[in-house]
Structures are given as C-alpha cells and as structure tokens.
Coordinates of C-alpha atoms in Angstrom, one line a residue:
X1 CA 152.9 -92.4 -104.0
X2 CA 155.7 -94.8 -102.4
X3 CA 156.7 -92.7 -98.7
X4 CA 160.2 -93.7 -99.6
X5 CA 160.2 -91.1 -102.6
X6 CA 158.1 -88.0 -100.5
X7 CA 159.8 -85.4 -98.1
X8 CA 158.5 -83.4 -96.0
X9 CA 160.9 -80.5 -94.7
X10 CA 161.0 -76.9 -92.7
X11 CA 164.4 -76.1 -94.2
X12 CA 164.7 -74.9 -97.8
X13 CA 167.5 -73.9 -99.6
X14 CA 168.5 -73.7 -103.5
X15 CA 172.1 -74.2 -104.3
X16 CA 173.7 -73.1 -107.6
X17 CA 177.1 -73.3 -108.7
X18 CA 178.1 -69.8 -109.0
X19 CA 176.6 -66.3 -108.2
X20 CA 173.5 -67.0 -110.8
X21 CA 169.8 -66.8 -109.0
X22 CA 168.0 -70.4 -109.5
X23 CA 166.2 -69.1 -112.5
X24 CA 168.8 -67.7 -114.2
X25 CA 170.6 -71.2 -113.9
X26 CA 167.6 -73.1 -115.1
X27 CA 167.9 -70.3 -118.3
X28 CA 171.6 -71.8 -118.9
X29 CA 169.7 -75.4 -119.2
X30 CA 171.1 -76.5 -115.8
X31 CA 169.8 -78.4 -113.1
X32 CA 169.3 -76.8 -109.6
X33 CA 169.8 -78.5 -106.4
X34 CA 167.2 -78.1 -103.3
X35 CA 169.0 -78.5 -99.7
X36 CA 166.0 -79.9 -97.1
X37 CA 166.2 -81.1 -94.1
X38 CA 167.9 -84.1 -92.5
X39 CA 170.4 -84.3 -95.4
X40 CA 168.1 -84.8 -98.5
X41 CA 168.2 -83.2 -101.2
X42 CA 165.8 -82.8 -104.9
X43 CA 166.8 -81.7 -108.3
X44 CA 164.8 -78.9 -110.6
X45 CA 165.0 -80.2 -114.5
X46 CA 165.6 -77.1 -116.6
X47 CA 164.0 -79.7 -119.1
X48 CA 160.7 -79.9 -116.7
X49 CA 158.6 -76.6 -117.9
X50 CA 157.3 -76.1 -114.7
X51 CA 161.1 -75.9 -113.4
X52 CA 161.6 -71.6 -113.6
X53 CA 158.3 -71.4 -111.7
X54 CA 158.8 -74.2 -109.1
X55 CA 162.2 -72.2 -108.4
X56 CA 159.9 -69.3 -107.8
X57 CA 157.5 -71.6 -105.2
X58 CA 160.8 -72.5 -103.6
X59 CA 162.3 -69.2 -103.1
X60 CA 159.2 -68.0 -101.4
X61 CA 158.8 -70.9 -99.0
X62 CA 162.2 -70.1 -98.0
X63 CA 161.7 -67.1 -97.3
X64 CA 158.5 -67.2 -95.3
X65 CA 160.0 -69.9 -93.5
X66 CA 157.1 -72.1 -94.6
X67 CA 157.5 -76.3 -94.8
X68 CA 157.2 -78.1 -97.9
X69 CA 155.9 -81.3 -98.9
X70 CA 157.4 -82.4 -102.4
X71 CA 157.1 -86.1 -104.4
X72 CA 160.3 -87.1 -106.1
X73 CA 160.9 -89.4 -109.2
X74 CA 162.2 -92.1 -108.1
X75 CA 165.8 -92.4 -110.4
X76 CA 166.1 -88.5 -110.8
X77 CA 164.9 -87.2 -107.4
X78 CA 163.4 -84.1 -109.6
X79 CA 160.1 -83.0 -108.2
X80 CA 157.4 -84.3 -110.1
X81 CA 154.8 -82.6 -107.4
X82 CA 155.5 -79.4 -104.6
X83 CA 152.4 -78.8 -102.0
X84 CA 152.6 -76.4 -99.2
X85 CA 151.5 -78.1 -95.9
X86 CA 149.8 -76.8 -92.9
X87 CA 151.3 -76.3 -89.5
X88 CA 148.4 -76.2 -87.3
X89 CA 146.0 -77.8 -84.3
X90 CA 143.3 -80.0 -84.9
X91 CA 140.4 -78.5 -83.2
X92 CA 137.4 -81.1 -84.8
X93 CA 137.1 -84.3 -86.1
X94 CA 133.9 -85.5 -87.8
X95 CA 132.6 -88.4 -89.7
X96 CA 130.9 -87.6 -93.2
X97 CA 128.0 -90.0 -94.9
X98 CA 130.1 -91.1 -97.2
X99 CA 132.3 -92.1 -94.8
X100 CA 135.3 -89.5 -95.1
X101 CA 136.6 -88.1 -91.7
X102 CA 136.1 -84.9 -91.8
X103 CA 139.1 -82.6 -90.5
X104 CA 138.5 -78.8 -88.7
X105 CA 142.0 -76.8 -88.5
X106 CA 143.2 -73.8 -86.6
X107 CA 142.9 -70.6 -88.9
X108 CA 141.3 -72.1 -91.8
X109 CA 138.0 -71.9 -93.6
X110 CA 138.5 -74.8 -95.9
X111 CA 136.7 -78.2 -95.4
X112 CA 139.7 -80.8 -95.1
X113 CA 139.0 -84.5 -95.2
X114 CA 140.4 -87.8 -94.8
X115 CA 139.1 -90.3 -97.9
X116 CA 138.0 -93.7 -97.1
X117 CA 140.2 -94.7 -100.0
X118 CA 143.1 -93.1 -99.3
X119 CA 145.9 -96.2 -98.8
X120 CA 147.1 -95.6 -95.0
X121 CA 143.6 -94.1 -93.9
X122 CA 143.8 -96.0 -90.6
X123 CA 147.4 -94.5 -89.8
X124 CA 147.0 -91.0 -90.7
X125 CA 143.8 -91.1 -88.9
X126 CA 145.2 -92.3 -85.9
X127 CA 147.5 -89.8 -86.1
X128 CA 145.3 -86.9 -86.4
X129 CA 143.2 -88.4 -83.5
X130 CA 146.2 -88.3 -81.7
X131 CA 146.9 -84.6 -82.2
X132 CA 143.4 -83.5 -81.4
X133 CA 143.8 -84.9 -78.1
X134 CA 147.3 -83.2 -77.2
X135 CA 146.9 -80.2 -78.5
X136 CA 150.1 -80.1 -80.4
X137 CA 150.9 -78.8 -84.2
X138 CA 150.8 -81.1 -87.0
X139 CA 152.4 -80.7 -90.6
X140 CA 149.4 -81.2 -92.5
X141 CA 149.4 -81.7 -96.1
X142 CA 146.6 -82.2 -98.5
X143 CA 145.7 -82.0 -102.6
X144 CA 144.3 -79.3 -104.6
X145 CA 140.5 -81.1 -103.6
X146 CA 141.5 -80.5 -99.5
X147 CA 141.7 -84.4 -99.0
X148 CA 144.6 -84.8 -96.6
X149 CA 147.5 -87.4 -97.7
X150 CA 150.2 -86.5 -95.0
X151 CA 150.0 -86.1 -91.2
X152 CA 153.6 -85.6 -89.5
X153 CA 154.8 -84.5 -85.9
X154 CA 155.9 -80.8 -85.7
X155 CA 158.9 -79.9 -84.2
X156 CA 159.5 -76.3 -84.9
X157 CA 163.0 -75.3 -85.6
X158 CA 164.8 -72.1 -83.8
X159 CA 164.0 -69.4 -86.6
X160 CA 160.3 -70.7 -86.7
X161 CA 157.9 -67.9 -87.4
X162 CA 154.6 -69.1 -85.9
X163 CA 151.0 -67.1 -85.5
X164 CA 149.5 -67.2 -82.4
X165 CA 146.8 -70.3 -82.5
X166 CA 143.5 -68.7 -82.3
X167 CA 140.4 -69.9 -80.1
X168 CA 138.6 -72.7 -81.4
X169 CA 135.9 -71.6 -84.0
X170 CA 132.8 -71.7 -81.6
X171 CA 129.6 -68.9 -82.1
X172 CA 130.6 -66.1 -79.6
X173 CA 128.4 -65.8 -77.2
X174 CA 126.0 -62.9 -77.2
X175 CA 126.2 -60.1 -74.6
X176 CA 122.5 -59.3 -73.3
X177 CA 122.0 -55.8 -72.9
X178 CA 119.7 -54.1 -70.4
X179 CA 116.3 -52.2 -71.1
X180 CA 118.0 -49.1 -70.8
X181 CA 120.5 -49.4 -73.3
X182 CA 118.3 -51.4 -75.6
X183 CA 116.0 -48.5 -75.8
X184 CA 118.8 -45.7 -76.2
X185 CA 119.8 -48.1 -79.4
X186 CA 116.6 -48.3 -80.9
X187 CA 116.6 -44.4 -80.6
X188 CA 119.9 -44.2 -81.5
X189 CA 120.3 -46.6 -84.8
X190 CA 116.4 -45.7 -86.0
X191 CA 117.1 -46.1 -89.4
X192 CA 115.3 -42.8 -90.6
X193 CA 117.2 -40.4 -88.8
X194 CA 119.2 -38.7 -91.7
X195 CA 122.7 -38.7 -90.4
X196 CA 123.2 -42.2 -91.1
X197 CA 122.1 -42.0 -94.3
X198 CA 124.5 -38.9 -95.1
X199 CA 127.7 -41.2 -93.8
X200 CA 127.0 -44.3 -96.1
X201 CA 128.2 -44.2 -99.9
X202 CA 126.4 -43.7 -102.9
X203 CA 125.7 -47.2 -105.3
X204 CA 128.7 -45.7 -107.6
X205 CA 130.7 -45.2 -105.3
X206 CA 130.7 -48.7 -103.9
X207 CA 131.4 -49.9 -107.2
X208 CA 134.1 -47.9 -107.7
X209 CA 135.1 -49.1 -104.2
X210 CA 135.3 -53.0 -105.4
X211 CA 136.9 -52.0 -108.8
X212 CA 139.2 -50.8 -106.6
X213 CA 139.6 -54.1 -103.9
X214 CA 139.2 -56.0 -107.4
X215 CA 142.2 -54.7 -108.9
X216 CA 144.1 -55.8 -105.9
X217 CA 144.1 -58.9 -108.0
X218 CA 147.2 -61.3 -108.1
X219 CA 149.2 -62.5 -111.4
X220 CA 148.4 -65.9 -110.2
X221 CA 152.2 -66.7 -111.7
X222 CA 154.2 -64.1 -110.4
X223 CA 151.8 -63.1 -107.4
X224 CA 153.5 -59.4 -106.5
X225 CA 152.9 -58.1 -103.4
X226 CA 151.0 -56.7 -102.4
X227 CA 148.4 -58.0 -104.1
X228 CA 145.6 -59.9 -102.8
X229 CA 144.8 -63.8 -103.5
X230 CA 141.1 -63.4 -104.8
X231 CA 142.0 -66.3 -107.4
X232 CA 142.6 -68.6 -104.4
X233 CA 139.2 -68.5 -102.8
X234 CA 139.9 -72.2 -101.3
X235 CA 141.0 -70.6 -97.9
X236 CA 142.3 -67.4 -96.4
X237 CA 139.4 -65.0 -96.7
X238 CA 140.0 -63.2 -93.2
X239 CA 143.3 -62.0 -94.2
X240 CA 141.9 -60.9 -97.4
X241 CA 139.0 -59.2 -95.7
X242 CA 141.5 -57.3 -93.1
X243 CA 143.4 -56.4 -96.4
X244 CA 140.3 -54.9 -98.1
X245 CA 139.0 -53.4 -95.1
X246 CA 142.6 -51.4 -94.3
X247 CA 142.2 -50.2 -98.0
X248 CA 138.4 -49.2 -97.4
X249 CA 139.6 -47.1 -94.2
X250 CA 142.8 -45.6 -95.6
X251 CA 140.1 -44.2 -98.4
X252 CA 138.2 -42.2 -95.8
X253 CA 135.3 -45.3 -95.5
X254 CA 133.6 -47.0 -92.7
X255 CA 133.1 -50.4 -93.4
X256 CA 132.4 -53.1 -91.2
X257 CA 132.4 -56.9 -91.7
X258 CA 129.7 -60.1 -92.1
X259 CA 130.4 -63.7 -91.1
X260 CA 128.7 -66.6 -92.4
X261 CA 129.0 -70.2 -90.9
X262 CA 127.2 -73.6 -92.1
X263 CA 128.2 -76.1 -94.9
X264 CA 128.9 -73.7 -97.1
X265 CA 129.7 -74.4 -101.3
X266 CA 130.5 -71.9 -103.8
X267 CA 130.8 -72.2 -107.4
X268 CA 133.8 -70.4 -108.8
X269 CA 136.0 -70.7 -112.3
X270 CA 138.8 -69.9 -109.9
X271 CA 139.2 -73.6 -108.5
X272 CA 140.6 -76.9 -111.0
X273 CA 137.1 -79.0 -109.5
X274 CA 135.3 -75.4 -110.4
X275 CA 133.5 -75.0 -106.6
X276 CA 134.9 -74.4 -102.8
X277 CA 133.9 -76.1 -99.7
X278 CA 134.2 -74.0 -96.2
X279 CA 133.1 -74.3 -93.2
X280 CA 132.7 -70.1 -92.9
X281 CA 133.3 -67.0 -94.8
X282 CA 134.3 -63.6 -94.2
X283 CA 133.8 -60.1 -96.5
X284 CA 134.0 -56.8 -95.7
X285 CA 130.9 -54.5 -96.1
X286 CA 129.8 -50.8 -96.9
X287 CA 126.9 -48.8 -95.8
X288 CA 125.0 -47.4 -99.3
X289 CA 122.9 -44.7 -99.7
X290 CA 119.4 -45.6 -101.0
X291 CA 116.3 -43.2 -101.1
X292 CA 114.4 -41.3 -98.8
X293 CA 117.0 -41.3 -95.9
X294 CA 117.2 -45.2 -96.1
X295 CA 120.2 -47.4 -96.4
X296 CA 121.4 -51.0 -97.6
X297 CA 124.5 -52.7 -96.7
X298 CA 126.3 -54.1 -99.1
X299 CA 129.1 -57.0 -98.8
X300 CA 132.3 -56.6 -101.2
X301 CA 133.8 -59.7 -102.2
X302 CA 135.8 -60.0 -105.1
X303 CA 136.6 -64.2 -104.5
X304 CA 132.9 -64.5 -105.6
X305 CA 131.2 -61.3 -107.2
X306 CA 131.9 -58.5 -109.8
X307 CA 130.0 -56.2 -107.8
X308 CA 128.9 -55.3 -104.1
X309 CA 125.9 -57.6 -103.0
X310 CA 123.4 -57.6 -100.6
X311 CA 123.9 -59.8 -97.7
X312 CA 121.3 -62.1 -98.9
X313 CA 122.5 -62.5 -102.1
X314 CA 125.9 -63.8 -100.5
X315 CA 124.5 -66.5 -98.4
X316 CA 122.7 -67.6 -101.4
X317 CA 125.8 -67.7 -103.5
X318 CA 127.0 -69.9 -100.2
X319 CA 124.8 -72.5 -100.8
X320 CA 123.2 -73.3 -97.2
X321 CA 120.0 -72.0 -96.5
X322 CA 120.7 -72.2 -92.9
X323 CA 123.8 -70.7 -92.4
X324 CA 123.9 -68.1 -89.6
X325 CA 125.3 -64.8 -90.8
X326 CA 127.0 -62.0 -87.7
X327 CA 128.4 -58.7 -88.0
X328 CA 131.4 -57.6 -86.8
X329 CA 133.3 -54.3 -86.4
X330 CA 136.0 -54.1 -89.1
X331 CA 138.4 -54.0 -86.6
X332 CA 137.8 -58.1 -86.0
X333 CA 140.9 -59.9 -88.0
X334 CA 139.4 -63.4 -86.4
X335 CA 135.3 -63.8 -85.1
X336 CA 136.2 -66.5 -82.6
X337 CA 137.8 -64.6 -79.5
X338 CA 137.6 -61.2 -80.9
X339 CA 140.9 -61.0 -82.2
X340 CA 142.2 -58.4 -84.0
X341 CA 145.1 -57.6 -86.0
X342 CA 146.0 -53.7 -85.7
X343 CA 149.7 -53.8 -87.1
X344 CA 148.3 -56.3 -89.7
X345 CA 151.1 -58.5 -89.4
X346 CA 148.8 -61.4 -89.6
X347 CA 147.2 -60.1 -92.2
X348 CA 150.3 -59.7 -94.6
X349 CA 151.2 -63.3 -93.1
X350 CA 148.5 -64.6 -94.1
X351 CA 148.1 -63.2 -97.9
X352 CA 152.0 -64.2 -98.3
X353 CA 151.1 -67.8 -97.1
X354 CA 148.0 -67.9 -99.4
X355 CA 150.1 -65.8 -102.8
X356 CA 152.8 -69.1 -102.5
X357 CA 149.9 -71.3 -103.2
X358 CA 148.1 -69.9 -105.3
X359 CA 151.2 -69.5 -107.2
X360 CA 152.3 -73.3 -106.8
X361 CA 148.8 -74.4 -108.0
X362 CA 149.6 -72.0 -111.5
X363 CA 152.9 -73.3 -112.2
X364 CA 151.9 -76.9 -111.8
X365 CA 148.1 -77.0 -112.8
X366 CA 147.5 -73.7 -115.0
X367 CA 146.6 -70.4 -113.7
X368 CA 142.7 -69.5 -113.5
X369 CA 140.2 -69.3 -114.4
X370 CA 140.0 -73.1 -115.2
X371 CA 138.5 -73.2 -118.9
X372 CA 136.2 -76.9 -118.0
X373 CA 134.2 -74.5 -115.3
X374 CA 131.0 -73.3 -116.4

C-alpha cells in the first residue's frame, strides 16, 4: 500500500450536512465525510456495502477516543480498509526461525510479528527497536494475521484516555512459606474435609453457569454492550475473564482464575486463518462437586469450549505441552504485578476496545464463524 494513500489519526469525527446520523445519510445514498487529524479528511461510499457499518466502526472509535489506521483509494479517498491500532510499549523483541521479528506488547496476549517480507522491514524495525529502548508508546498497527505494517510515534492529545501500562509480563516470583504455615495449609486445604466440598457447585450447575457467561455473546455486527467479545479470541481474554468472573460473584459463586504461558495455538472457527497465536491465556474457574466429599475445578471459557473443562483439557486445547499454568485469586485483573481492577473500569475498557474490532473485522471480512474452518 503506497504511505502517501494511509493515515493514521487520534482525532475522529463524521461530518454530515444536516442533523441526520452518518447512517441515516448513507440510507439517503450520500457520501459521508471523516474529519482526522492534521487536516485530512476520507469519504464513506453509500455505494461501498461495507459503508453503514464502517460508519458504525467510526462512531465508536470516536467515542472511545481510540486512533485509527485507514487505507484510502487513491482518486476517491473512500476507505477501502479501517484497522484499529495499538497504543502501547514494547516490552520484547525476538527473532523467529523463519526469520520474523517477533513483537511482545503491553497488555496483550496476541503474538505480533514483523514479516521478513514486509516492504519497509528494516524501517519499522528500527523503529520498534527504538521504542523498546525508550520506553515510550507507539501507534502500532497490524492485519487480521497480527503481522505489524505500521509503527508511528505517539503523541497523546489533551483528552487522551490512557490505562495505566502494566509491569512487564515476567512469572511472579513465588513467596516461600514457613513450616509452620505450610503445615496449617495442608491441614487446612486437605481435600477430604467436607466443607469444601459443600461450597463448590454441582456439574449442572456449572453448566448452567457457562450457558450463562456464553450468552454474554456479542452480535459480532452490532456488538451491544454489554456483551462480551468471545468471537474475538485473538486478544483481550483478561478483560473477558474479569467480566465473567464479576458475573460468577454477583450470582453468589466463588470462582477463582488459571493462567497459562508458553507458545500457545488454539484452533477456533472464530478467526478468518481459523487458529490464534498467544503468548498466554486467562479463564476464570469454578470449584465442582464430585463424589465422596471430593472436588474438581473446572475452567469456563467460552472463546474455546461449549462447556466447563478441566484444567488439563485447556492446556491441551492450547497446544504446548510445556506451558506453565498458575492460579490466581479472581480478584487479579492482570498476573504480572498483581494488579487488580475493583471498579472494573479496565475491564469495561478493555471489552469496548476489543467489541470495535471485532466489529470492524465483521463489517469488512464477514462475521464468524468463518465457513473454510474445520
């Protein structure tokens, strides 16, 4: 894609001629005009049948005060392609076998890379080299497959709504309790003693319990809130866990959380190259009643499963064989530094962020499931 024909801007605005909404002007078969930054502008075709639901796209990125990366036609300057970028910190760089730099971000559990064959490798490279070693936020922007084909300097306007940056994604260290209280918790958590198997949930009820998380469910076209982004499994699975986990709590249950970390693959139907690639995973997870006074956790995630799991079952379905699993209070919005999230303003920041593109990757791709996906 020529450079001259791509903009990248934190400023959107959608300008109609008269007191109609976007949509409603696209109806009348007229064009609509986006405002961006530095003075450039981009056209929505009413004749483009992607238009209605790009105005959509739009409207929510203005809102959430979000950037936007869009590709123009070069005579028209309608948007022939809308991505939603990243503003973040590069914590990692990496070098694949095949060659690809491999990219680690603040707050994400997507696998981003840098393509050997991508045309301006060298620059964009160079740039995100540049950034690891400052410390300072990037626009990055990258295709449906997480390869990254636009690295630009952030300079964060007044209104910008940021989240905090979080520690870097290291294994928290483990505390190393004394004798003392390392026999008081074997006494304590011996799994026979009945009133922990009285406080977990029947098997029917923890189905009932992910029907419930399950119909959370976004219309990956319209994306209401406050639904929950299940249909986008590429990233944003601690927001979606925090989400699930308030639910679980407001409906009298004690779950708790598992972390997995490794190079991890999941097939889905939910994705246009029909598998993800992280580099962790989070679900919440219930207690269950089994027999005799015993118990079995089991993990509800609805981005992978159509029931609850076992734990084992989930890393399997993760495809690394050594990835490290650890559990967590349900209280933990983020592993890495403890953080939590008790207003759940991150959380409903992050399910808004991951809604918009879910919702730009159905107007412009098709909603999922993807049909070619086994």
């Amino acid at each position: 894609m020529n450079k001259a024909n791509v903009i990248v801007s934190y400023g959107v605005r959608l300008v109609t001629t008269d007191d109609r909404s976007a949509v409603q002007t696209l109806e009348a078969k007229e064009a609509v005009e986006v405002e961006l930054d530095g003075g450039r502008g981009a056209r929505l075709d009413p004749a483009d049948p992607r238009a209605e639901g790009l105005a959509r796209v739009l409207e929510g990125i203005g809102r959430q005060h979000l950037p936007v990366y869009l590709e123009l036609a070069p005579e028209t300057e309608t948007i022939e392609r809308l991505l939603i970028p990243y503003v973040t910190q590069i914590i990692g760089l990496g070098r694949s076998a095949e060659g690809a730099l491999e990219v680690e971000i603040a707050m994400s559990h997507a696998r981003h890379r840098l393509t050997a064959d991508q045309p301006d490798f060298a620059e964009l490279e160079k740039r995100l080299r540049s950034a690891l070693e400052s410390g300072d936020r990037v626009i990055l922007t990258e295709d449906d497959d997480h390869r990254i084909i636009d690295v630009r300097p952030f300079a964060p306007p007044p209104d910008a709504m940021l989240p905090p940056l979080p520690p870097e994604p290291t294994p928290p260290a483990p505390r190393q309790p004394g004798w003392l209280e390392l026999t008081w918790k074997k006494l304590w958590y011996w799994p026979w003693w009945p009133w922990w198997w009285f406080g977990c949930v029947s098997a029917a009820k923890a189905q009932q319990v992910f029907d419930a998380m399950s119909a959370r469910n976004c219309d990956p076209l319209t994306v209401p809130p406050p639904c929950i982004p299940f249909l986008y499994p590429d990233d944003g699975c601690w927001g979606r866990a925090h989400e699930m986990g308030r639910l679980m709590i407001d409906m009298g249950l004690s779950p708790k959380k598992v972390w997995i970390q490794g190079s991890l693959t999941a097939a889905t139907r939910n994705h246009p190259s029909c598998a993800v690639h992280w580099g962790w995973h989070v679900a919440p997870t219930l207690c269950v009643r089994w027999w005799w006074f015993l118990s079995r956790t089991r993990v509800i995630d609805p981005s992978l499963f159509t029931e609850p799991v076992s734990k084992a079952t989930w890393k399997g379905a993760q495809g690394d064989a050594n990835a490290t699993l650890t559990d967590s209070d349900a209280s933990i919005f983020y592993l890495w530094g403890n953080v939590t999230d008790p207003t759940y303003t991150q959380t409903n920041q992050v399910l808004a962020t991951y809604r918009l593109m879910l919702q730009a990757r159905a107007v412009q791709i098709g909603p999922p499931p993807y049909a070619a996906c086994p």
